[in-house]
Structures are given as C-alpha cells and as structure tokens.
Short mmCIF file of C-alpha atoms and ligand atoms in Angstrom, two decimals:
data_model
loop_
_atom_site.label_atom_id
_atom_site.label_comp_id
_atom_site.label_asym_id
_atom_site.label_seq_id
_atom_site.Cartn_x
_atom_site.Cartn_y
_atom_site.Cartn_z
CA MET Y 181 0.00 0.00 0.00
CA PRO Y 182 1.46 3.42 -0.95
CA LYS Y 183 2.42 5.65 1.97
CA TYR Y 184 1.66 9.35 1.98
CA ILE Y 185 2.30 12.48 4.01
CA ILE Y 186 0.05 15.49 3.55
CA GLY Y 187 1.70 18.91 3.53
CA VAL Y 188 -0.42 22.04 3.85
CA ASP Y 189 0.79 25.55 3.03
CA GLU Y 190 -1.52 28.20 4.46
CA GLY Y 191 -0.17 31.06 2.33
CA THR Y 192 -1.17 34.67 1.85
CA THR Y 193 -2.95 34.40 -1.46
CA SER Y 194 -3.95 30.75 -1.30
CA CYS Y 195 -4.05 27.60 0.76
CA ARG Y 196 -2.49 24.50 -0.80
CA ALA Y 197 -2.46 20.88 0.27
CA GLY Y 198 -0.22 18.26 -1.31
CA LEU Y 199 -0.25 14.47 -1.11
CA PHE Y 200 3.38 13.38 -0.94
CA ASP Y 201 4.30 9.82 -1.91
CA VAL Y 202 7.06 8.87 0.49
CA ASP Y 203 8.58 6.15 -1.73
CA LYS Y 204 8.38 8.06 -5.01
CA ASN Y 205 9.53 11.26 -3.27
CA GLU Y 206 7.01 13.40 -5.13
CA PHE Y 207 3.63 15.02 -4.76
CA VAL Y 208 0.97 12.97 -6.53
CA LYS Y 209 -1.85 15.44 -5.91
CA ILE Y 210 -2.03 19.13 -5.10
CA GLU Y 211 -5.19 21.05 -4.28
CA GLN Y 212 -5.32 24.82 -4.01
CA GLU Y 213 -7.94 27.41 -3.16
CA SER Y 214 -7.45 31.14 -3.10
CA LEU Y 215 -7.88 33.36 -0.06
CA SER Y 216 -9.44 36.81 0.11
CA ILE Y 217 -7.34 39.79 1.11
CA TYR Y 218 -9.02 42.98 2.29
CA SER Y 219 -7.71 46.51 2.48
CA PRO Y 220 -10.39 48.50 4.34
CA HIS Y 221 -8.15 51.56 4.74
CA GLU Y 222 -4.96 52.79 3.14
CA GLY Y 223 -2.07 50.63 4.30
CA TYR Y 224 -4.32 48.05 5.96
CA VAL Y 225 -4.11 44.36 4.99
CA GLU Y 226 -6.63 41.98 6.53
CA GLN Y 227 -7.81 38.42 6.07
CA ASP Y 228 -10.59 36.39 7.61
CA GLY Y 229 -9.74 33.68 10.15
CA ASP Y 230 -12.84 31.58 9.48
CA GLU Y 231 -12.22 31.69 5.74
CA ILE Y 232 -8.62 30.60 6.30
CA PHE Y 233 -9.65 27.68 8.52
CA ASN Y 234 -12.48 26.58 6.21
CA THR Y 235 -10.20 26.76 3.17
CA PHE Y 236 -7.58 24.75 5.04
CA ILE Y 237 -10.13 22.01 5.77
CA SER Y 238 -11.50 22.15 2.24
CA VAL Y 239 -8.14 21.61 0.50
CA VAL Y 240 -7.15 18.83 2.92
CA GLU Y 241 -10.48 17.08 2.39
CA LYS Y 242 -10.10 17.34 -1.38
CA VAL Y 243 -6.71 15.65 -1.09
CA LEU Y 244 -8.03 12.96 1.26
CA ASN Y 245 -10.84 12.23 -1.16
CA CYS Y 246 -8.61 11.65 -4.17
CA GLN Y 247 -8.23 8.04 -5.35
CA GLU Y 248 -4.56 7.82 -4.42
CA ALA Y 249 -5.22 8.87 -0.83
CA LYS Y 250 -8.18 6.52 -0.55
CA ASN Y 251 -5.99 3.60 -1.62
CA GLY Y 252 -3.02 4.52 0.54
CA GLU Y 253 -1.88 5.00 4.09
CA ILE Y 254 -1.72 8.55 5.47
CA LEU Y 255 1.27 8.67 7.78
CA GLY Y 256 0.86 12.25 8.94
CA LEU Y 257 0.11 15.88 8.15
CA GLY Y 258 2.59 18.77 8.37
CA ILE Y 259 1.73 22.45 8.24
CA THR Y 260 3.56 25.53 7.02
CA ASN Y 261 2.04 28.99 7.13
CA GLN Y 262 2.35 32.67 6.27
CA ARG Y 263 4.26 34.13 9.19
CA GLU Y 264 3.69 37.19 11.42
CA SER Y 265 0.03 37.66 10.44
CA THR Y 266 -1.84 37.88 13.72
CA ILE Y 267 -5.25 36.94 15.03
CA CYS Y 268 -6.90 36.76 18.42
CA PHE Y 269 -9.51 34.23 19.40
CA ASP Y 270 -11.55 32.89 22.31
CA LYS Y 271 -9.72 30.21 24.29
CA LYS Y 272 -13.01 28.54 25.18
CA THR Y 273 -14.56 28.26 21.72
CA GLY Y 274 -11.87 29.12 19.14
CA LYS Y 275 -14.14 31.92 17.88
CA CYS Y 276 -12.23 34.66 16.05
CA LEU Y 277 -12.23 37.90 18.02
CA SER Y 278 -10.53 39.90 15.29
CA LYS Y 279 -9.69 39.85 11.63
CA VAL Y 280 -6.27 38.51 10.74
CA ILE Y 281 -3.93 41.50 10.60
CA GLY Y 282 -1.77 40.59 7.61
CA TRP Y 283 2.03 40.64 7.63
CA GLN Y 284 1.97 43.36 4.98
CA CYS Y 285 -0.33 45.57 7.08
CA ARG Y 286 1.16 48.98 7.91
CA ARG Y 287 -1.37 50.12 10.51
CA THR Y 288 1.18 50.00 13.31
CA ALA Y 289 3.91 51.91 11.48
CA LYS Y 290 3.47 54.94 13.75
CA MET Y 291 3.52 52.75 16.85
CA CYS Y 292 6.86 51.34 15.66
CA ASP Y 293 8.25 54.81 15.01
CA GLU Y 294 7.43 55.74 18.59
CA ILE Y 295 9.48 52.94 20.14
CA PRO Y 296 12.54 54.61 21.73
CA ALA Y 297 15.87 53.99 20.00
CA HIS Y 298 17.42 52.20 22.98
CA PHE Y 299 14.47 49.80 23.11
CA LYS Y 300 14.71 49.15 19.36
CA LYS Y 301 18.29 48.07 20.03
CA TYR Y 302 17.12 45.79 22.82
CA ILE Y 303 14.53 44.27 20.48
CA LYS Y 304 17.14 43.60 17.78
CA LYS Y 305 19.52 42.06 20.31
CA THR Y 306 16.86 39.85 21.88
CA THR Y 307 14.61 38.87 18.99
CA GLY Y 308 17.00 39.34 16.05
CA LEU Y 309 14.37 41.53 14.38
CA VAL Y 310 14.43 45.06 13.02
CA VAL Y 311 11.46 46.92 14.54
CA ASP Y 312 8.75 47.07 11.90
CA ALA Y 313 4.97 46.85 11.56
CA TYR Y 314 5.66 43.56 9.72
CA PHE Y 315 6.13 41.59 12.95
CA SER Y 316 3.32 40.46 15.28
CA ALA Y 317 3.93 42.33 18.56
CA THR Y 318 2.61 45.74 17.48
CA LYS Y 319 -0.33 44.07 15.72
CA MET Y 320 -1.28 42.46 19.07
CA LYS Y 321 -0.89 45.74 20.92
CA TRP Y 322 -3.02 47.46 18.29
CA LEU Y 323 -5.79 44.91 18.79
CA ILE Y 324 -5.83 45.51 22.54
CA GLU Y 325 -5.88 49.27 22.09
CA ASN Y 326 -8.58 49.27 19.46
CA ASN Y 327 -11.02 46.59 20.53
CA SER Y 328 -12.48 47.13 24.00
CA GLU Y 329 -14.36 43.80 23.77
CA LEU Y 330 -11.04 42.03 24.18
CA ASN Y 331 -10.66 43.29 27.75
CA LEU Y 332 -13.57 41.15 28.87
CA TYR Y 333 -11.96 38.02 27.40
CA ARG Y 334 -8.70 39.10 28.91
CA GLN Y 335 -10.15 39.45 32.41
CA GLN Y 336 -11.68 36.00 32.12
CA LYS Y 337 -8.34 34.65 30.87
CA ASN Y 338 -9.93 33.52 27.62
CA LEU Y 339 -7.88 35.59 25.22
CA CYS Y 340 -5.48 33.94 22.76
CA PHE Y 341 -3.09 35.90 20.55
CA SER Y 342 -1.38 33.95 17.83
CA THR Y 343 0.03 33.58 14.40
CA LEU Y 344 -1.99 31.41 12.02
CA ASP Y 345 -0.22 28.13 12.79
CA SER Y 346 -1.48 28.17 16.40
CA PHE Y 347 -4.95 29.22 15.35
CA LEU Y 348 -5.21 26.33 12.88
CA ILE Y 349 -3.81 23.79 15.35
CA PHE Y 350 -6.14 25.05 18.09
CA ARG Y 351 -9.16 24.51 15.86
CA LEU Y 352 -7.92 21.22 14.39
CA THR Y 353 -7.38 19.78 17.87
CA LYS Y 354 -10.70 21.21 19.10
CA GLY Y 355 -8.98 23.48 21.61
CA LYS Y 356 -6.70 20.80 23.06
CA LYS Y 357 -3.44 22.32 21.84
CA PHE Y 358 -2.45 25.97 21.94
CA ILE Y 359 1.04 25.75 20.52
CA THR Y 360 3.36 27.35 18.02
CA ASP Y 361 6.78 26.34 16.73
CA VAL Y 362 10.14 28.07 17.21
CA THR Y 363 10.18 29.62 13.74
CA ASN Y 364 6.76 31.23 14.01
CA ALA Y 365 7.50 32.34 17.57
CA SER Y 366 10.69 34.00 16.37
CA ARG Y 367 8.60 36.35 14.20
CA THR Y 368 6.42 37.74 16.98
CA MET Y 369 9.02 40.27 18.22
CA LEU Y 370 8.32 38.88 21.71
CA PHE Y 371 10.64 35.88 21.54
CA ASP Y 372 14.22 35.62 22.78
CA ILE Y 373 15.94 33.63 20.04
CA LYS Y 374 18.83 32.60 22.30
CA LYS Y 375 16.73 31.40 25.23
CA LEU Y 376 13.95 30.14 22.95
CA ASP Y 377 11.36 31.66 25.23
CA TYR Y 378 9.18 34.77 25.31
CA ASP Y 379 10.98 37.73 26.85
CA ASP Y 380 9.34 39.28 29.92
CA LYS Y 381 10.55 42.80 29.18
CA LEU Y 382 9.03 42.65 25.70
CA LEU Y 383 5.79 41.13 26.98
CA LYS Y 384 5.52 43.99 29.43
CA TYR Y 385 6.27 46.67 26.84
CA PHE Y 386 3.68 45.35 24.37
CA GLU Y 387 1.22 44.59 27.20
CA ILE Y 388 0.77 40.91 26.35
CA TYR Y 389 0.35 38.28 29.06
CA ARG Y 390 2.38 35.12 28.72
CA GLU Y 391 -0.72 32.90 29.07
CA GLU Y 392 -2.26 34.67 26.07
CA LEU Y 393 0.48 33.25 23.85
CA PRO Y 394 0.91 29.66 22.61
CA SER Y 395 3.60 27.44 24.10
CA VAL Y 396 6.54 26.77 21.82
CA ILE Y 397 7.58 23.39 20.35
CA SER Y 398 10.33 22.22 18.00
CA ASN Y 399 9.51 21.78 14.33
CA ASN Y 400 9.22 18.02 14.11
CA GLN Y 401 7.43 17.34 17.37
CA ILE Y 402 4.33 15.14 17.17
CA ILE Y 403 1.38 17.39 18.06
CA ASP Y 404 -1.74 15.24 18.22
CA GLU Y 405 -3.95 12.85 16.32
CA ILE Y 406 -7.02 14.30 14.61
CA GLU Y 407 -9.86 12.89 12.53
CA LEU Y 408 -10.66 14.16 9.05
CA CYS Y 409 -12.90 12.48 6.44
CA GLY Y 410 -13.26 9.59 8.87
CA ARG Y 411 -9.51 8.96 8.96
CA LYS Y 412 -7.20 9.30 11.90
CA ILE Y 413 -4.28 11.54 11.02
CA LYS Y 414 -1.17 12.31 13.01
CA LEU Y 415 -0.39 16.03 13.18
CA CYS Y 416 3.37 16.47 13.03
CA GLY Y 417 5.56 19.15 11.43
CA LEU Y 418 4.96 22.85 11.99
CA ILE Y 419 7.15 25.56 10.45
CA GLY Y 420 6.86 29.12 9.09
CA ASP Y 421 6.74 29.26 5.29
CA GLN Y 422 10.15 30.81 4.58
CA GLN Y 423 11.98 28.52 6.97
CA SER Y 424 10.00 25.67 5.42
CA SER Y 425 11.32 26.39 1.95
CA LEU Y 426 14.87 26.76 3.33
CA PHE Y 427 14.41 23.24 4.73
CA GLY Y 428 12.64 21.98 1.59
CA GLN Y 429 15.59 23.27 -0.46
CA ALA Y 430 17.90 21.19 1.73
CA CYS Y 431 19.88 24.22 2.90
CA PHE Y 432 21.27 22.49 5.98
CA GLU Y 433 24.86 23.73 5.78
CA CYS Y 434 26.14 27.06 6.99
CA GLY Y 435 26.15 29.54 4.08
CA GLU Y 436 23.55 27.77 1.96
CA ILE Y 437 20.99 30.26 0.66
CA LYS Y 438 17.52 30.18 -0.80
CA ASN Y 439 15.37 32.97 -2.19
CA THR Y 440 11.62 32.55 -2.55
CA TYR Y 441 9.81 34.80 -5.03
CA GLY Y 442 6.18 34.75 -3.88
CA THR Y 443 3.95 37.65 -2.85
CA GLY Y 444 7.12 39.05 -1.31
CA CYS Y 445 10.71 37.92 -1.76
CA PHE Y 446 12.47 36.17 1.08
CA MET Y 447 16.14 35.38 1.12
CA LEU Y 448 17.34 33.14 3.94
CA ALA Y 449 20.82 31.82 4.62
CA ASN Y 450 21.51 29.03 7.06
CA THR Y 451 24.02 30.38 9.61
CA GLY Y 452 24.22 27.18 11.67
CA GLU Y 453 24.34 27.46 15.45
CA LYS Y 454 25.57 31.05 15.19
CA ILE Y 455 23.36 34.13 15.23
CA VAL Y 456 24.77 36.49 12.60
CA ASP Y 457 23.79 40.03 13.53
CA VAL Y 458 23.67 42.38 10.54
CA LYS Y 459 22.28 45.90 10.60
CA ASN Y 460 19.10 46.07 8.50
CA LEU Y 461 18.79 42.30 8.16
CA VAL Y 462 16.94 39.98 10.45
CA SER Y 463 18.41 37.06 12.41
CA THR Y 464 15.83 34.40 12.97
CA VAL Y 465 15.32 30.77 13.93
CA ALA Y 466 15.84 28.50 10.90
CA TYR Y 467 14.58 25.31 12.55
CA LYS Y 468 14.95 23.09 15.58
CA LEU Y 469 14.73 19.33 15.41
CA ASN Y 470 13.87 17.26 18.49
CA GLY Y 471 16.92 16.66 20.64
CA GLU Y 472 19.18 18.77 18.41
CA LYS Y 473 20.55 22.29 18.74
CA VAL Y 474 18.63 25.13 17.16
CA LYS Y 475 19.81 26.38 13.75
CA TYR Y 476 19.64 30.06 12.86
CA ALA Y 477 19.16 31.97 9.62
CA LEU Y 478 19.94 35.40 8.30
CA GLU Y 479 16.96 36.83 6.46
CA GLY Y 480 16.18 39.68 4.13
CA SER Y 481 12.50 40.24 3.43
CA VAL Y 482 11.41 42.22 0.39
CA PHE Y 483 7.74 43.00 0.87
CA ASN Y 484 6.61 43.20 -2.73
CA ALA Y 485 7.44 40.86 -5.61
CA GLY Y 486 4.49 38.80 -6.86
CA SER Y 487 2.21 41.50 -5.46
CA CYS Y 488 3.66 43.84 -8.13
CA ILE Y 489 2.69 41.32 -10.81
CA GLU Y 490 -0.79 41.25 -9.30
CA TRP Y 491 -0.81 45.05 -9.37
CA LEU Y 492 0.03 44.97 -13.09
CA LYS Y 493 -3.10 42.84 -13.49
CA ASP Y 494 -5.18 45.16 -11.30
CA VAL Y 495 -4.34 48.19 -13.42
CA GLY Y 496 -5.05 46.22 -16.59
CA LEU Y 497 -1.56 46.16 -18.13
CA ILE Y 498 -1.54 42.34 -18.25
CA GLN Y 499 -4.18 39.64 -18.06
CA SER Y 500 -2.02 36.87 -16.58
CA ALA Y 501 1.30 36.64 -14.74
CA SER Y 502 2.85 34.41 -17.40
CA GLU Y 503 2.52 37.17 -20.03
CA THR Y 504 5.20 39.19 -18.25
CA GLN Y 505 8.08 37.12 -19.61
CA GLU Y 506 7.19 37.57 -23.28
CA LEU Y 507 6.51 41.29 -22.81
CA ALA Y 508 9.82 41.83 -20.99
CA GLU Y 509 11.74 40.00 -23.68
CA LYS Y 510 9.95 41.94 -26.42
CA ALA Y 511 11.05 45.22 -24.81
CA LYS Y 512 14.79 44.32 -25.04
CA ASP Y 513 15.40 46.88 -22.25
CA SER Y 514 13.24 48.95 -19.92
CA GLY Y 515 13.79 52.14 -21.94
CA ARG Y 516 15.39 53.54 -18.77
CA VAL Y 517 12.09 53.25 -16.93
CA VAL Y 518 12.58 52.26 -13.29
CA PHE Y 519 9.90 50.91 -10.97
CA VAL Y 520 10.32 50.98 -7.18
CA PRO Y 521 8.04 48.31 -5.71
CA ALA Y 522 7.23 50.05 -2.41
CA LEU Y 523 3.56 49.05 -2.59
CA THR Y 524 3.47 48.44 1.17
CA GLY Y 525 6.55 50.41 2.19
CA LEU Y 526 10.04 48.95 1.80
CA GLY Y 527 11.44 46.03 3.80
CA ALA Y 528 15.09 44.98 3.94
CA PRO Y 529 17.50 46.64 3.70
CA TYR Y 530 15.68 50.02 3.73
CA TRP Y 531 12.94 49.38 6.31
CA ASP Y 532 11.01 52.47 5.35
CA MET Y 533 7.33 52.17 6.18
CA ASN Y 534 6.72 55.57 4.60
CA ALA Y 535 8.25 54.81 1.23
CA ARG Y 536 5.81 54.81 -1.69
CA GLY Y 537 6.03 53.09 -5.05
CA LEU Y 538 7.51 54.92 -7.98
CA LEU Y 539 7.51 54.66 -11.77
CA ILE Y 540 10.10 57.01 -13.16
CA GLY Y 541 11.77 57.64 -16.50
CA ILE Y 542 8.63 57.51 -18.63
CA ASN Y 543 8.56 59.45 -21.89
CA ARG Y 544 6.41 59.54 -25.01
CA ALA Y 545 8.11 56.40 -26.34
CA THR Y 546 7.41 54.31 -23.24
CA LYS Y 547 5.33 51.24 -24.02
CA LYS Y 548 3.49 48.78 -21.86
CA GLU Y 549 6.31 46.26 -22.24
CA HIS Y 550 8.85 48.74 -20.83
CA ILE Y 551 6.75 49.13 -17.70
CA VAL Y 552 6.24 45.38 -17.32
CA ARG Y 553 9.96 44.83 -17.77
CA ALA Y 554 10.77 47.55 -15.23
CA VAL Y 555 8.48 45.84 -12.72
CA LEU Y 556 10.24 42.49 -13.20
CA GLU Y 557 13.65 44.15 -13.02
CA SER Y 558 12.65 45.85 -9.76
CA ILE Y 559 12.21 42.42 -8.15
CA ALA Y 560 15.76 41.52 -9.17
CA TYR Y 561 17.14 44.86 -7.92
CA SER Y 562 15.38 44.51 -4.56
CA THR Y 563 16.95 41.07 -4.20
CA PHE Y 564 20.34 42.49 -5.14
CA ASP Y 565 20.22 45.00 -2.28
CA VAL Y 566 19.50 42.24 0.23
CA PHE Y 567 22.11 39.90 -1.24
CA ASN Y 568 24.74 42.61 -1.10
CA LEU Y 569 24.49 42.55 2.70
CA PHE Y 570 24.50 38.75 2.78
CA LYS Y 571 27.70 38.72 0.73
CA LYS Y 572 29.47 41.00 3.19
CA ASN Y 573 28.60 38.77 6.14
CA ILE Y 574 28.66 35.21 4.84
CA SER Y 575 31.65 33.59 3.20
CA ASN Y 576 31.84 31.05 0.38
CA ILE Y 577 28.48 31.70 -1.25
CA SER Y 578 28.50 29.71 -4.47
CA GLN Y 579 24.86 29.77 -5.59
CA ILE Y 580 21.31 30.64 -4.58
CA LYS Y 581 18.50 28.11 -4.73
CA CYS Y 582 15.34 29.86 -5.93
CA ASP Y 583 11.65 28.99 -5.82
CA GLY Y 584 8.18 30.56 -5.58
CA GLY Y 585 5.64 31.53 -8.26
CA VAL Y 586 7.59 34.47 -9.70
CA SER Y 587 10.73 32.32 -10.17
CA LYS Y 588 8.89 30.55 -13.01
CA ASN Y 589 9.84 33.63 -15.00
CA ASP Y 590 13.06 32.69 -16.85
CA PHE Y 591 13.67 36.29 -17.92
CA LEU Y 592 13.72 37.39 -14.28
CA MET Y 593 15.96 34.52 -13.18
CA GLN Y 594 18.52 35.32 -15.90
CA TYR Y 595 18.37 39.03 -15.05
CA GLN Y 596 18.86 38.12 -11.39
CA SER Y 597 21.86 35.93 -12.11
CA ASP Y 598 23.40 38.74 -14.19
CA LEU Y 599 22.85 41.28 -11.44
CA LEU Y 600 24.18 39.09 -8.63
CA ASN Y 601 26.97 37.64 -10.75
CA LEU Y 602 26.04 34.29 -9.27
CA GLU Y 603 24.53 30.96 -10.30
CA ILE Y 604 20.77 30.73 -9.71
CA VAL Y 605 19.55 27.17 -9.22
CA ILE Y 606 15.98 25.95 -9.68
CA PRO Y 607 15.04 22.66 -7.98
CA GLN Y 608 13.29 19.78 -9.69
CA ASN Y 609 10.64 19.69 -7.04
CA TYR Y 610 9.17 23.15 -7.18
CA GLU Y 611 6.98 22.79 -4.10
CA THR Y 612 9.75 23.58 -1.66
CA THR Y 613 7.51 25.29 0.92
CA LEU Y 614 5.19 22.31 1.09
CA LEU Y 615 8.20 20.00 1.10
CA GLY Y 616 9.63 21.62 4.26
CA ALA Y 617 6.46 20.78 6.20
CA VAL Y 618 6.35 17.27 4.74
CA TYR Y 619 10.02 16.65 5.61
CA MET Y 620 9.46 17.92 9.17
CA CYS Y 621 6.59 15.46 9.50
CA ALA Y 622 8.70 12.64 7.99
CA LEU Y 623 11.50 13.32 10.49
CA GLY Y 624 9.08 13.60 13.40
CA ILE Y 625 7.26 10.33 12.77
CA GLY Y 626 10.47 8.49 11.89
CA VAL Y 627 9.94 7.94 8.15
CA PHE Y 628 13.21 9.80 7.51
CA SER Y 629 16.07 9.15 9.89
CA SER Y 630 17.98 12.41 9.33
CA THR Y 631 18.43 15.42 7.06
CA GLU Y 632 20.95 13.31 5.07
CA THR Y 633 17.97 11.51 3.49
CA ILE Y 634 16.60 14.86 2.30
CA LYS Y 635 19.99 15.95 0.95
CA ASN Y 636 20.15 12.79 -1.12
CA VAL Y 637 16.74 13.30 -2.72
CA TRP Y 638 17.09 17.03 -3.52
CA LYS Y 639 17.70 17.47 -7.28
CA LYS Y 640 18.49 20.49 -9.45
CA LYS Y 641 16.26 21.13 -12.46
CA LYS Y 642 18.11 23.98 -14.17
CA SER Y 643 20.39 26.88 -13.46
CA PHE Y 644 21.11 30.38 -14.75
CA ILE Y 645 24.67 31.61 -15.18
CA PRO Y 646 25.70 35.31 -15.30
CA THR Y 647 26.25 36.77 -18.78
CA ILE Y 648 26.79 40.53 -18.44
CA ASP Y 649 29.89 42.64 -17.85
CA VAL Y 650 30.59 44.63 -14.69
CA GLN Y 651 30.09 48.01 -16.37
CA THR Y 652 26.53 47.15 -17.47
CA GLN Y 653 25.79 45.86 -14.00
CA LYS Y 654 27.09 49.06 -12.39
CA ARG Y 655 25.09 51.27 -14.77
CA ARG Y 656 21.86 49.40 -14.06
CA LEU Y 657 22.39 49.51 -10.31
CA ALA Y 658 23.20 53.23 -10.27
CA ARG Y 659 19.89 53.99 -11.98
CA TRP Y 660 18.01 51.77 -9.52
CA HIS Y 661 19.58 53.39 -6.47
CA LYS Y 662 18.80 56.85 -7.79
CA ALA Y 663 15.14 55.86 -8.05
CA ILE Y 664 15.11 54.22 -4.62
CA SER Y 665 16.44 57.37 -2.99
CA ARG Y 666 13.48 59.29 -4.41
CA SER Y 667 10.88 56.88 -3.07
CA LEU Y 668 12.21 56.84 0.49
CA ASN Y 669 10.35 58.77 3.17
CA TRP Y 670 7.48 59.73 0.90
CA ARG Y 671 5.36 60.16 4.02
CA SER Y 672 1.70 59.49 3.48
CA ASP Y 673 0.43 62.22 5.72
CA GLU Y 674 -3.10 61.27 6.71
CA LYS Y 675 -4.11 64.92 6.74
CA GLU Y 676 -2.73 65.45 3.27
CA LYS Y 677 -5.65 65.37 0.84
CA ASN Y 678 -5.57 64.99 -2.91
P1 ADP L 255 2.50 33.08 -2.24
O1 ADP L 255 2.95 31.75 -1.70
O2 ADP L 255 3.15 34.26 -1.59
O3 ADP L 255 1.02 33.22 -2.31
P2 ADP L 255 3.38 32.00 -4.83
O4 ADP L 255 4.73 31.42 -4.62
O5 ADP L 255 2.23 31.07 -5.00
O6 ADP L 255 3.03 33.14 -3.76
O7 ADP L 255 3.50 32.89 -6.15
C1 ADP L 255 2.41 33.59 -6.63
C2 ADP L 255 2.89 34.81 -7.36
O8 ADP L 255 3.67 34.44 -8.50
C3 ADP L 255 1.72 35.64 -7.89
O9 ADP L 255 1.86 36.96 -7.43
C4 ADP L 255 1.87 35.56 -9.41
O10 ADP L 255 1.51 36.79 -10.00
C5 ADP L 255 3.34 35.27 -9.60
N1 ADP L 255 3.67 34.53 -10.84
C6 ADP L 255 3.22 33.32 -11.22
N2 ADP L 255 3.73 32.97 -12.42
C7 ADP L 255 4.54 33.98 -12.81
C8 ADP L 255 5.36 34.23 -13.96
N3 ADP L 255 5.47 33.35 -14.96
N4 ADP L 255 6.04 35.40 -14.01
C9 ADP L 255 5.95 36.30 -13.02
N5 ADP L 255 5.20 36.12 -11.93
C10 ADP L 255 4.50 34.98 -11.80
#
C-alpha cells in the first residue's frame, strides 16, 4: 500500500495541500484554493480567520478524497504557514475575536516609530528583528488598544493571541493544543531567540500576558492525532513558510541560501548554530529538530514581488502573470524606466514604512512592455540590495537556490543571475515550501532518519549563469539606487488630501 504524508501551506494568497508519496519522493496530488485579502483603509491588509480555517479544511479534504489517498496510508500531516500575520480568538470556543492583521499591514507603522531607539536596540539584540509593523507584537498591541471587547476576554483569561499556525492547530485539535513552533514564535518580536522563550521585558512593553500566547515546540514534534474524512491523522511538522522552503531546499549547511519569489521575496541563509547580527537584516530561527541544537538563519524580506505582478493585473496592463516574460523579452530593455516596488513600504535593507512606489523615466516612447519589464527588473534589484548585505557577512556563497511563483519567470531569473553575478539554481521539485512541512513530518514520525535523506533526494532542475559585464551591471544599479532614494520617506500624511 502506498504511503503518503500530507503537507499544507496556508499562504497569503492561497491555501495549498499536497499528497506526498514517500517512496516516489514526489507530490501525486495538489489542491489549491485562493484566499481573500481585504484593504479596508490605506495601508491596511486583513484576512478572515474563518475563511482561512475553512479553506484549510476544504483543500485537505479534497486531497483525502482523491483516489490515491483513498488507496493509501496517510502517515501524517505537516503544516507551514504565512508568518507574522496575527489573530486573536476565544480560548473557550476558538471563535475569532478579530480579523487577521496581515504581515503586509502597515497600521502600526506609527507605533513602531514611537518605540525609543534604545528599546529598538534591545529588540534587535533579543529577537534578532528590526522593529517594523511587519512583525506580530505591534499588531497584538493594536488589537488591545482598538477593541475594548477584548478586555472582557482578557479578564476571564480567555484571550489567545497567535500567528496562524497556532490558530489552525487550536481549531484542528478542538482546543486541546495551543502551541506554536520556534520559527513562528521567532517572528512575533516577543521571543528571545537565544533562550527560545518569550521575553518578559518585551511582553511587558507590548502589554501581552504570557498565558495569552501559545507554548513553543520544535519543528518536528508530534502534536496530536485528529480525525478528518473519517480517517485518523497524526499532526506532526509545523514551520513558518520561509523557513519551510529553506528546509525543503535542503539548505542544511552554513552559508547555503535560498530565495523565494512569492507575494514578497524572502532570502534566507543558514548560519548554523551562530546568530549572525547584521544591521538592517533579520536574524531568525531557521529550525529546531527534536533533541538537536537550534539552527539560525539570516533573512532579508522584500515585501513586494508577486504583489507587483498582481498590481500589473489590477491596473489592466496584463491579463495573466505568465505574459510578463514575453513582454519583458519583447522590450529588449526597460527604456530607462525604473519601478520601485514600495507598494506596502520597503522592507530589507531600507525598512522604510513611509516609502511609496515609484515609476520614473517615462517618456512619449514608453510602451506597456517597458513598464512590465521595469516591474520584473525591480524584483531583481530589490533582491540584489539584500544579497549585497549577505555577501558581506557570509563567506563562500556559491549559488542561490530559488523557488516561488515568480521564479517561473526565466527572464527574471537570468536578469537576477546577471545582477548578482552568481549561479541561480531551480530545484526539480518546485513545491519547496510544502516540502519543508512534509520533511518535518517525515523526520518527526520516523519515516526519515535524518536530514541526510533529504539531501540525497534534492535534485536540481536547471540553473542560470551570469552573462553581463561589470560596467553594465554598475550602470543598471546606479539607476536603480537613484530611483530608490526618491521613493524613500514619501510620508503618506493622513491629513494630506488629494
Ligand atoms: P504566495 O505563496 O506568496 O502566495 P506563490 O509562490 O504562490 O506566492 O506565487 C504567486 C505569485 O507568483 C503571484 O503573485 C503571481 O503573480 C506570480 N507569478 C506566477 N507565475 C509567474 C510568472 N510566470 N512570471 C511572473 N510572476 C508569476
């Protein structure tokens, strides 16, 4: 009888479940449903907790009902999720008490600005994070300050604050388990990444009680057994999406790097047991396996990549994402048009919540394809700026393993390789985020004995090698940095009217 592990990726734009054949080492079925994203006010990004949970169940049930699953054994189910996005719910019933405040939401930008400089330093030292509205702590504080109903739950000790992993697990286990894993915890801005515990000083500052937060487990710990579609399924494997793809890309050695081009762009390097502290980059937990020492990662998060492609659709310049490649190639160059993708401020290495997007260099000859090309190029430039800092702090980088929806664009991957002057490698198994959760489950339930097994099954599909000269590279970068400097600090003054 074939043996399967189900991996579920609760992402930003969609929820995906995959049925992974353990012997064939491949997904035999993938189900996906999209998720709504709301923006009720400028800079706000929200999602709906019930929709996320129902979609999660729906994709898993679809997978369980496929013929392969019916005829096979389900060994376990691992989960990976969009990180930082925050929700609060009732400890007694699991009822959502707020919308999900999305990781891209900027509503707490001002709150972040108001944190004193010395405390920002303390936060970086303790949590590894650069203070930003991106992380969960200010989202939690905002919820307390803006929803008086929560006080009642708080007084009765029925308030739960969490990232989406804990919320899903809480509901899946019918309230039995209120847990998170080390990687998700490390994104809350409340977690001491050395002690692997919430930090009391931070809890006090953000006015969160310890019992309102989930307890923290390692990534391959067995969580519980649940029942779905009449089948008993072991829950095992919990990991934030970017760490999951680092794991799924088999980046287990110090200095191995992956870059995921999804809604945003996330570059992570495994730094082993060492925390590498770099100004304007984030140090974070890469993963922790049962009984082993924690591994750390250096991370650069670019907030907008695929979201820019979606924006091109929204404004009607393209119908589908795949068109972008042909249009970019048709243009031959961007006609000196530069796009700065600050659609929700700028993340690493600029961390400017007040930056706004920019399209500059347009003239009468500018065509649609120039703009589309400039948008694609901007994703490569944003990645360059992050990589530049990686290069200064990590030795012996020989390649970057890339994945995510936008990396299907060969034009972009070649442009990226040219800009970085580095080999870009695409894996055979594209579903690296799902794979991380599946591998965590496999290690937890004993199907895989160690990460060596994963290393042996990881295969390269293709790679891109740099082709341009240094002068061209320098010229392109100079133009990009000129544009970036103009988009920085474009404060969106709420009082400023059109
Ligand atoms: P997430 O996990 O963040 O939801 P995905 O990794 O699923 O993101 O990638 C989805 C993104 O990839 C979408 O924004 C989509 O526009 C973009 N995308 C898909 N195919 C292409 C392509 N060929 N060229 C450029 N962008 C693409």
